[in-house]
Amino acid sequence: MIISNFKKKISFYDLSLFRICYIISLLLELISPIELLAGWINGIVVCWGLIISMHILFSCPEKFDIENKKIIIPFMILGIFTSCVNFTANIIMNIVILLNNFILIFLIFGMGKNTSEDKINKEVCFILKFIIYFSFLVSILGLYVLVRHVSIDFMGYKLGLIQNRFFGISTNPNQLGFLSVISMFSCDLLNDRYMKEKFKINSWILNFCMIFNLITLFLTDSNASFVFITVYLVTRFFYENFSKYNKFKDIKIVREMVFVFMCITVVVSASFLMRVACQKIVNKIIKYRQINSESLHIDDKIFDEDMKIGRGNHEISSGRILLFKQGVQLSKIHPLIGIGRENLSYYGKIYIDGGLAFPCRHPDLHNLYLTLIVSYGWIGFSLFVIFIILAIYKLAYEIFVWTYKLESKFVSKLFAIIMAYFSYANFEIGILSGVTLSDALIWMYLGYALAIVNFNKKELPEKTGSQIYNNY
């Protein structure tokens, strides 16, 4: 009986279950000791997604009827054409990236077309909670390693403090910073009345998790993540300030802009001072551990006298300016159609003296827009920009028209995350750049926001809606 009911609830073709497993597998890849295992799990989940896609394509093709489909399909075709024209040993990986992009766009971004409203709300609530608790656990374990050992070797991986950057138990401090930021965003989303009215959520737990994530963000010293959260706050302040007016002509533009600017200045200055203070406190703890290890003759760890958290005086771009110049050079090879996402390293060895700077397993230019231009050319970049602008314009328009609805503030938070992400992507691995957590989440945020907009437009009272439209 129990097994029978379980089978009825769980389906192999359950898109909501797939999206949850996909996000979780990407989150697990951030943990150093299990990175390889999580990679295999993610590969299996991607294959599962492809099977689901083929099943839907032949049984329910209407579920692929996403927003602005006529723009994204030529983009996908261009990606296939580019990979064939630039045929190299990386052709398999280029195809994998294209297939993953297909999953991201049609199964995750298109959730509003292929999943019911109630199921989407439950799914996203679960994912947000999982991100918060997962990030909290990662922060706690990372801080324990830092305070107890400063830096250790575990299963062939270095944990804790490495080259004056706080890795914790993650694979990269920038990715750890990203995880901390999206966890804080998740706390903010779940604290919204829209979610609280649908699900039982404990605000005290969310606030507690947010504090630990903020400490972790300070210690990672990730400038890109600070840009991420700063732009989010700017967008949120802007919306909160201007949405209180009933008509645009009533807005006191100068006064409100000055107020927003002052708020942002205070927040940025305070966060900078808090980061410095947090790093100094941790440095004192590290110094104490160094002295204590010598007095107690601790042999399990030999501390470096210069070991401390914070990069100090360093090249502020962390090599991104050099990468940008190299990316511009690569963009000249096939300016219209690009060279293919996974051919960056291959063409870098041919056209750049010494090859692409900072080579790694999945080389990237650490700039979303330049990576798209190099990978898919100006044609692909133009198609992508049109697609994103149309989606963002629809969200921006609706959240100001809907100021009277409960969902408006919640969607405005999703909108703020999306705007912040496209600023963050100037400095880190961006959208359609691989099988990454940041890539999947932005499509989830976009898809969820548009799904809420579309679901509520069907319920919009004609009289109330027309009255509000007339105000604008």
mmCIF file of C-alpha atoms in Angstrom, residues 33 137-154 157-162 166-170 282 285-286 289 301 303 307:
data_model
loop_
_atom_site.group_PDB
_atom_site.id
_atom_site.type_symbol
_atom_site.label_atom_id
_atom_site.label_comp_id
_atom_site.label_asym_id
_atom_site.label_seq_id
_atom_site.Cartn_x
_atom_site.Cartn_y
_atom_site.Cartn_z
ATOM 1 C CA PRO A 33 35.893 16.319 -0.991
ATOM 2 C CA LEU A 137 26.091 23.773 6.981
ATOM 3 C CA VAL A 138 28.909 24.694 4.577
ATOM 4 C CA SER A 139 29.539 27.925 6.516
ATOM 5 C CA ILE A 140 29.594 26.172 9.905
ATOM 6 C CA LEU A 141 31.996 23.442 8.751
ATOM 7 C CA GLY A 142 34.224 25.947 6.961
ATOM 8 C CA LEU A 143 34.421 28.232 9.993
ATOM 9 C CA TYR A 144 35.182 25.230 12.223
ATOM 10 C CA VAL A 145 38.118 24.248 9.994
ATOM 11 C CA LEU A 146 39.331 27.846 9.984
ATOM 12 C CA VAL A 147 39.172 28.324 13.768
ATOM 13 C CA ARG A 148 40.363 24.831 14.707
ATOM 14 C CA HIS A 149 43.029 24.158 12.072
ATOM 15 C CA VAL A 150 43.281 27.328 9.923
ATOM 16 C CA SER A 151 44.246 25.127 6.950
ATOM 17 C CA ILE A 152 44.292 21.322 6.579
ATOM 18 C CA ASP A 153 44.660 18.607 3.973
ATOM 19 C CA PHE A 154 41.650 16.293 3.779
ATOM 20 C CA TYR A 157 41.977 18.496 -0.809
ATOM 21 C CA LYS A 158 43.064 21.663 0.978
ATOM 22 C CA LEU A 159 40.439 23.137 3.250
ATOM 23 C CA GLY A 160 40.217 26.317 5.288
ATOM 24 C CA LEU A 161 42.528 29.196 4.486
ATOM 25 C CA ILE A 162 44.487 28.912 1.229
ATOM 26 C CA PHE A 166 38.868 31.578 2.799
ATOM 27 C CA PHE A 167 37.879 28.412 0.923
ATOM 28 C CA GLY A 168 36.227 26.673 3.857
ATOM 29 C CA ILE A 169 35.224 23.252 2.529
ATOM 30 C CA SER A 170 34.360 24.635 -0.916
ATOM 31 C CA VAL A 282 39.794 36.170 12.222
ATOM 32 C CA ILE A 285 42.351 34.061 15.912
ATOM 33 C CA ILE A 286 44.830 32.717 13.348
ATOM 34 C CA ARG A 289 46.498 29.538 16.845
ATOM 35 C CA LYS A 301 49.845 21.528 11.374
ATOM 36 C CA PHE A 303 51.484 27.395 10.474
ATOM 37 C CA MET A 307 49.164 33.264 6.889
#
